[in-house]
mmCIF file with all atom_site columns, C-alpha atoms in Angstrom:
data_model
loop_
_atom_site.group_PDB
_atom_site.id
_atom_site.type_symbol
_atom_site.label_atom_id
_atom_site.label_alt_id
_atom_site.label_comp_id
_atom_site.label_asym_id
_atom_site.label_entity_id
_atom_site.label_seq_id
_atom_site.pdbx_PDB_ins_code
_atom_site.Cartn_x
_atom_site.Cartn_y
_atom_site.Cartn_z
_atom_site.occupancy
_atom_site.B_iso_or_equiv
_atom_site.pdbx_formal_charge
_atom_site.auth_seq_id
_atom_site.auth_comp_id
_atom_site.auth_asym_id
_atom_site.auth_atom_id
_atom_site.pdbx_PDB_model_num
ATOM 1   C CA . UNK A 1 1   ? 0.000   0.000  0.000  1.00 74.00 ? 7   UNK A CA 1
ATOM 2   C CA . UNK A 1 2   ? 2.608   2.487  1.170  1.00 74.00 ? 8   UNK A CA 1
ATOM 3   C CA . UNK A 1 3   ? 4.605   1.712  -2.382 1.00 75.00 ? 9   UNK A CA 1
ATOM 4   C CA . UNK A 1 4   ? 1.412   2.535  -4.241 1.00 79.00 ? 10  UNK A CA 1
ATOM 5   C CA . UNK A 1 5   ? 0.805   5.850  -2.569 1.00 79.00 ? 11  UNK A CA 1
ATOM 6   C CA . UNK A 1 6   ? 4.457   7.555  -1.810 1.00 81.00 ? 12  UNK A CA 1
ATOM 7   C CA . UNK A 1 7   ? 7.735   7.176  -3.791 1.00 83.00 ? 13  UNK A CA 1
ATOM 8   C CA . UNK A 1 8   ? 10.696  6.928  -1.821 1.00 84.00 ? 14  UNK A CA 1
ATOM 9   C CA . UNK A 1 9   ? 14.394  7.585  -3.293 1.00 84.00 ? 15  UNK A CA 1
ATOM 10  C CA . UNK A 1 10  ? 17.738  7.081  -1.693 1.00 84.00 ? 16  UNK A CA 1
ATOM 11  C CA . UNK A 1 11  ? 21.123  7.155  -3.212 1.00 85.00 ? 17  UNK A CA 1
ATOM 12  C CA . UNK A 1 12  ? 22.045  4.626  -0.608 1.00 84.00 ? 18  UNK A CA 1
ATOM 13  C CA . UNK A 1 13  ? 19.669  1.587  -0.800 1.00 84.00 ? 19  UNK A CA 1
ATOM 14  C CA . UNK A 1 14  ? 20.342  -0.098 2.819  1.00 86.00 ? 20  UNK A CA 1
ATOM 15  C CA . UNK A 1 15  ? 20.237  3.463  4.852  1.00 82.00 ? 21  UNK A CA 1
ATOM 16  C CA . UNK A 1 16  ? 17.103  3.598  2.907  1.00 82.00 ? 22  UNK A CA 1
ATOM 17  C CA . UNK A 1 17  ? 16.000  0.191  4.280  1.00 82.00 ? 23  UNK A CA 1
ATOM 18  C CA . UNK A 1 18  ? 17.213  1.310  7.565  1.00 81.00 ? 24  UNK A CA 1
ATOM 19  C CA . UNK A 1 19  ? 14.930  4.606  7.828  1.00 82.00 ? 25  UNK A CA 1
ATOM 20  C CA . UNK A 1 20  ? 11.880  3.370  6.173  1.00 85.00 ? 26  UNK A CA 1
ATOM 21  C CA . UNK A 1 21  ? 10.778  0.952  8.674  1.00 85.00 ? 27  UNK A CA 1
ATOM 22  C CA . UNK A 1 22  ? 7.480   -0.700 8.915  1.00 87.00 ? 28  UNK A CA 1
ATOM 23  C CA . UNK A 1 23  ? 7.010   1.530  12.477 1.00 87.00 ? 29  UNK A CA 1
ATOM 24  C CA . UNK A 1 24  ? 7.809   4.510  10.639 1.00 88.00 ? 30  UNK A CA 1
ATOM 25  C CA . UNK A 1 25  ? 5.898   4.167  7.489  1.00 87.00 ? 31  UNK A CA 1
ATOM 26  C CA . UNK A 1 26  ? 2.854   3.356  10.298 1.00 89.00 ? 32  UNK A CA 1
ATOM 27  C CA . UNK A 1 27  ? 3.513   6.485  11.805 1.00 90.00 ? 33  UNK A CA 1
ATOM 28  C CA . UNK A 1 28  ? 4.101   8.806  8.845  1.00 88.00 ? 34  UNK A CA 1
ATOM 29  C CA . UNK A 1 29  ? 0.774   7.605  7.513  1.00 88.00 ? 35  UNK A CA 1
ATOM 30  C CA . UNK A 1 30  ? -0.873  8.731  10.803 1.00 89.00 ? 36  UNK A CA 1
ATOM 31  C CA . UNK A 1 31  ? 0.865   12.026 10.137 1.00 89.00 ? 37  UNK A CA 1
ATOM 32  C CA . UNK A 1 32  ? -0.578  12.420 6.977  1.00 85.00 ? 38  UNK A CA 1
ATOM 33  C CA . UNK A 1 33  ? -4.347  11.514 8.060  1.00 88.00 ? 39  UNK A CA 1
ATOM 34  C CA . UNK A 1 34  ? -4.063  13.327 11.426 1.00 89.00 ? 40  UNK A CA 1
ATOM 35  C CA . UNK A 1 35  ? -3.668  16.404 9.554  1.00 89.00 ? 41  UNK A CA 1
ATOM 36  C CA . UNK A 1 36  ? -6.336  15.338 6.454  1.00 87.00 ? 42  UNK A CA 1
ATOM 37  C CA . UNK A 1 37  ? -4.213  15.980 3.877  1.00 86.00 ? 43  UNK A CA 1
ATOM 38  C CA . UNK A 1 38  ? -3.790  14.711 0.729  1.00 82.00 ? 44  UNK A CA 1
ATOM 39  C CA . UNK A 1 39  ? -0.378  15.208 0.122  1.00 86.00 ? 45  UNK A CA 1
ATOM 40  C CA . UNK A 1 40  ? 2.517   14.366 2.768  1.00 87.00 ? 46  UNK A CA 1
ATOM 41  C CA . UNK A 1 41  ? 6.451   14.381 1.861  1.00 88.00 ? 47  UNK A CA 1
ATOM 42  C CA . UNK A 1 42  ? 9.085   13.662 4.386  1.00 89.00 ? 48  UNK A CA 1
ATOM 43  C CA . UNK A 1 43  ? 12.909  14.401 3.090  1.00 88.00 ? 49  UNK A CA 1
ATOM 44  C CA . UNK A 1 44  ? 16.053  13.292 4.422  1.00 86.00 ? 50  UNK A CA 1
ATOM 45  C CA . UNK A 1 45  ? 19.261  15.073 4.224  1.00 84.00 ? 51  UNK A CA 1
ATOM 46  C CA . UNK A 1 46  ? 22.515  14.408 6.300  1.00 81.00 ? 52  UNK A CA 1
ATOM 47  C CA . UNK A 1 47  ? 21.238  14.972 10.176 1.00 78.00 ? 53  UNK A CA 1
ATOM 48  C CA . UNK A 1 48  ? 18.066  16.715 9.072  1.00 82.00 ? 54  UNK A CA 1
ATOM 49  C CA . UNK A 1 49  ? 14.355  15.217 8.706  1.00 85.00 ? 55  UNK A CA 1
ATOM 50  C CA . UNK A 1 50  ? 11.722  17.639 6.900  1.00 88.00 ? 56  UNK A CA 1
ATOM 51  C CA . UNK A 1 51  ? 7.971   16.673 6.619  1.00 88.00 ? 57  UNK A CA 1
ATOM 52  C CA . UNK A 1 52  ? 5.726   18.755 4.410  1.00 88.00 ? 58  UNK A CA 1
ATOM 53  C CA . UNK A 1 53  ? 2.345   18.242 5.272  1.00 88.00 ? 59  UNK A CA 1
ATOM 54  C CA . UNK A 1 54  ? -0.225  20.036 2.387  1.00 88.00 ? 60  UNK A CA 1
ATOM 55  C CA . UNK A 1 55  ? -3.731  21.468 3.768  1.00 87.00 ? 61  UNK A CA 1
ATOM 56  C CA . UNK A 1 56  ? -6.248  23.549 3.107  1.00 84.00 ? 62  UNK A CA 1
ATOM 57  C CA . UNK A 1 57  ? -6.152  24.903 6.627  1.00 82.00 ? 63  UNK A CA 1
ATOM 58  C CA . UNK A 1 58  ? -4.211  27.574 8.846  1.00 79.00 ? 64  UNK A CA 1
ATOM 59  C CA . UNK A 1 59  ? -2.296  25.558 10.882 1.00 78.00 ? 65  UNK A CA 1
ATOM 60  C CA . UNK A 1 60  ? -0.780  28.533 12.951 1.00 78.00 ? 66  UNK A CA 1
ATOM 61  C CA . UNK A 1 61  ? -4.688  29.233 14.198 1.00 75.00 ? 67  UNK A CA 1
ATOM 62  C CA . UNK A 1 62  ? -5.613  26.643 16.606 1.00 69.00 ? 68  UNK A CA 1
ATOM 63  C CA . UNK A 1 63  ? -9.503  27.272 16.665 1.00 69.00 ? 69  UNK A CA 1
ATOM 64  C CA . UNK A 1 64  ? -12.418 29.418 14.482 1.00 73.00 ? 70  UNK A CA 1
ATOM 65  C CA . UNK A 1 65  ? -14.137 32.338 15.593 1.00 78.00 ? 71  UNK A CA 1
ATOM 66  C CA . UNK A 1 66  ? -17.127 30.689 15.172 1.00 83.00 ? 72  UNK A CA 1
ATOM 67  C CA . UNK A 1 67  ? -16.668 27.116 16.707 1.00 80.00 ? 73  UNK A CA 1
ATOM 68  C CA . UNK A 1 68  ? -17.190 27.422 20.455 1.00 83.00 ? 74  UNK A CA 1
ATOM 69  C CA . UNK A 1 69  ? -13.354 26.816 21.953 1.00 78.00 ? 75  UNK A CA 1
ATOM 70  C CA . UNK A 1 70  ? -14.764 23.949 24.011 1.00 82.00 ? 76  UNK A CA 1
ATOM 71  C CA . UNK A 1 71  ? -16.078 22.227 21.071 1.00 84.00 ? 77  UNK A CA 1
ATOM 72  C CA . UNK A 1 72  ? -14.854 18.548 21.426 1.00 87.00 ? 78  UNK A CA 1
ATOM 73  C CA . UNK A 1 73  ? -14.490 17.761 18.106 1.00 86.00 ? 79  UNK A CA 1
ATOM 74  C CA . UNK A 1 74  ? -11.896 20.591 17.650 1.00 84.00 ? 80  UNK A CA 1
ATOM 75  C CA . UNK A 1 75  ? -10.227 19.404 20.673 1.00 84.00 ? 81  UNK A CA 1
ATOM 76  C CA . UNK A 1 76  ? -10.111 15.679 19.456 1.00 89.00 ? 82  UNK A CA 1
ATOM 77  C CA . UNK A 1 77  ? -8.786  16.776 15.952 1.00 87.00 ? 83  UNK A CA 1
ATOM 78  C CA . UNK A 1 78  ? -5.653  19.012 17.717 1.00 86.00 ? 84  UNK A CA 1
ATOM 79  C CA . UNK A 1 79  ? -4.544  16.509 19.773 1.00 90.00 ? 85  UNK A CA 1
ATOM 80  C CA . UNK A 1 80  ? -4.199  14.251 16.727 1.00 91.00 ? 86  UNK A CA 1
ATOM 81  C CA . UNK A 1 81  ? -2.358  16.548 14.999 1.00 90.00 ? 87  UNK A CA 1
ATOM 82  C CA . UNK A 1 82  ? -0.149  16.957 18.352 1.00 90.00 ? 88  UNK A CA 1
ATOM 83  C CA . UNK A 1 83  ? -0.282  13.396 18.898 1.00 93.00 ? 89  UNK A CA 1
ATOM 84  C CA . UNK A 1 84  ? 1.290   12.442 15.127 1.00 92.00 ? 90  UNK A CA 1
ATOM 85  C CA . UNK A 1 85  ? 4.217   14.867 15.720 1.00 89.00 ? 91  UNK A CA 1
ATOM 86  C CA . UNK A 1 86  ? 5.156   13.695 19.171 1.00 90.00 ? 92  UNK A CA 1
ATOM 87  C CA . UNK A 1 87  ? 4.747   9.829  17.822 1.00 90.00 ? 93  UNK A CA 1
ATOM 88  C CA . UNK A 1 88  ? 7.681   11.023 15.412 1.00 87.00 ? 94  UNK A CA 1
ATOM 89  C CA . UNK A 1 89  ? 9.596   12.467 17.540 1.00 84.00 ? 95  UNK A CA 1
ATOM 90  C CA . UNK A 1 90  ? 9.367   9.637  19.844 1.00 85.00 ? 96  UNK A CA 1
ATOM 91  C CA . UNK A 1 91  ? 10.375  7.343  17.235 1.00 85.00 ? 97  UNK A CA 1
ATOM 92  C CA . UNK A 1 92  ? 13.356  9.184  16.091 1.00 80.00 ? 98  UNK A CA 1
ATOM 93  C CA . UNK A 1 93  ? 14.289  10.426 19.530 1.00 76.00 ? 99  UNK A CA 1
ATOM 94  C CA . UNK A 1 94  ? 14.637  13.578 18.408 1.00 62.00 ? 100 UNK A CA 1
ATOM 95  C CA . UNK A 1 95  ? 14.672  14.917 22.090 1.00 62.00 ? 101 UNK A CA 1
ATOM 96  C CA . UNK A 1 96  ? 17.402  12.980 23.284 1.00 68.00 ? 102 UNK A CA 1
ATOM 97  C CA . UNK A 1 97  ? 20.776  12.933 22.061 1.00 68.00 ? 103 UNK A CA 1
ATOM 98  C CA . UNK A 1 98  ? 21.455  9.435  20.973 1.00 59.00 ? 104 UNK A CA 1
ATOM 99  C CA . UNK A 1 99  ? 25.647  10.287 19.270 1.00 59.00 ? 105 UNK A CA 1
ATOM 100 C CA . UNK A 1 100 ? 23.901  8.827  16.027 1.00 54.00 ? 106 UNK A CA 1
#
């Protein structure tokens, strides 16, 4: 599934192997559908990761002036977004330094 939807290309096939897990491809999908997009690109480049994330919506406003800011639904669809990011960061351990 994940071959049919996203093209991945490495000029070093194993290190490519070695990033593209099947927890990370789980989790990058969850990225991607936490923040209903319909585009998602994640780029690799010496000690740097990059995601791109495409969406129709502001993602530096947190609510709407006219959904109530207790709304649950908003709530629920924030901490997905929150909750994607922090499973990534968790998986690379990007908040620990690991001398990687």
């Amino acid at each position: 599934i994940f071959n049919k939807k996203y093209k991945a290309y490495s000029s070093d096939e194993v290190e490519g192997r070695y990033l593209l897990t099947p927890s990370f491809i789980e989790r990058f999908k969850n990225l991607h559908t936490a923040f209903g997009s319909r585009k998602a690109k994640c780029s690799f480049y010496d000690d740097k990761i990059m995601f791109s994330v495409s969406t129709h919506k502001n993602l530096f406003e947190i609510g709407n002036l006219f959904v109530p800011v207790n709304d649950s639904k908003q709530i629920n669809v924030f901490f997905a977004e929150i909750s994607a990011i922090f499973d990534l960061i968790d998986y690379f351990k990007l908040d620990e330094k690991t001398g990687l």
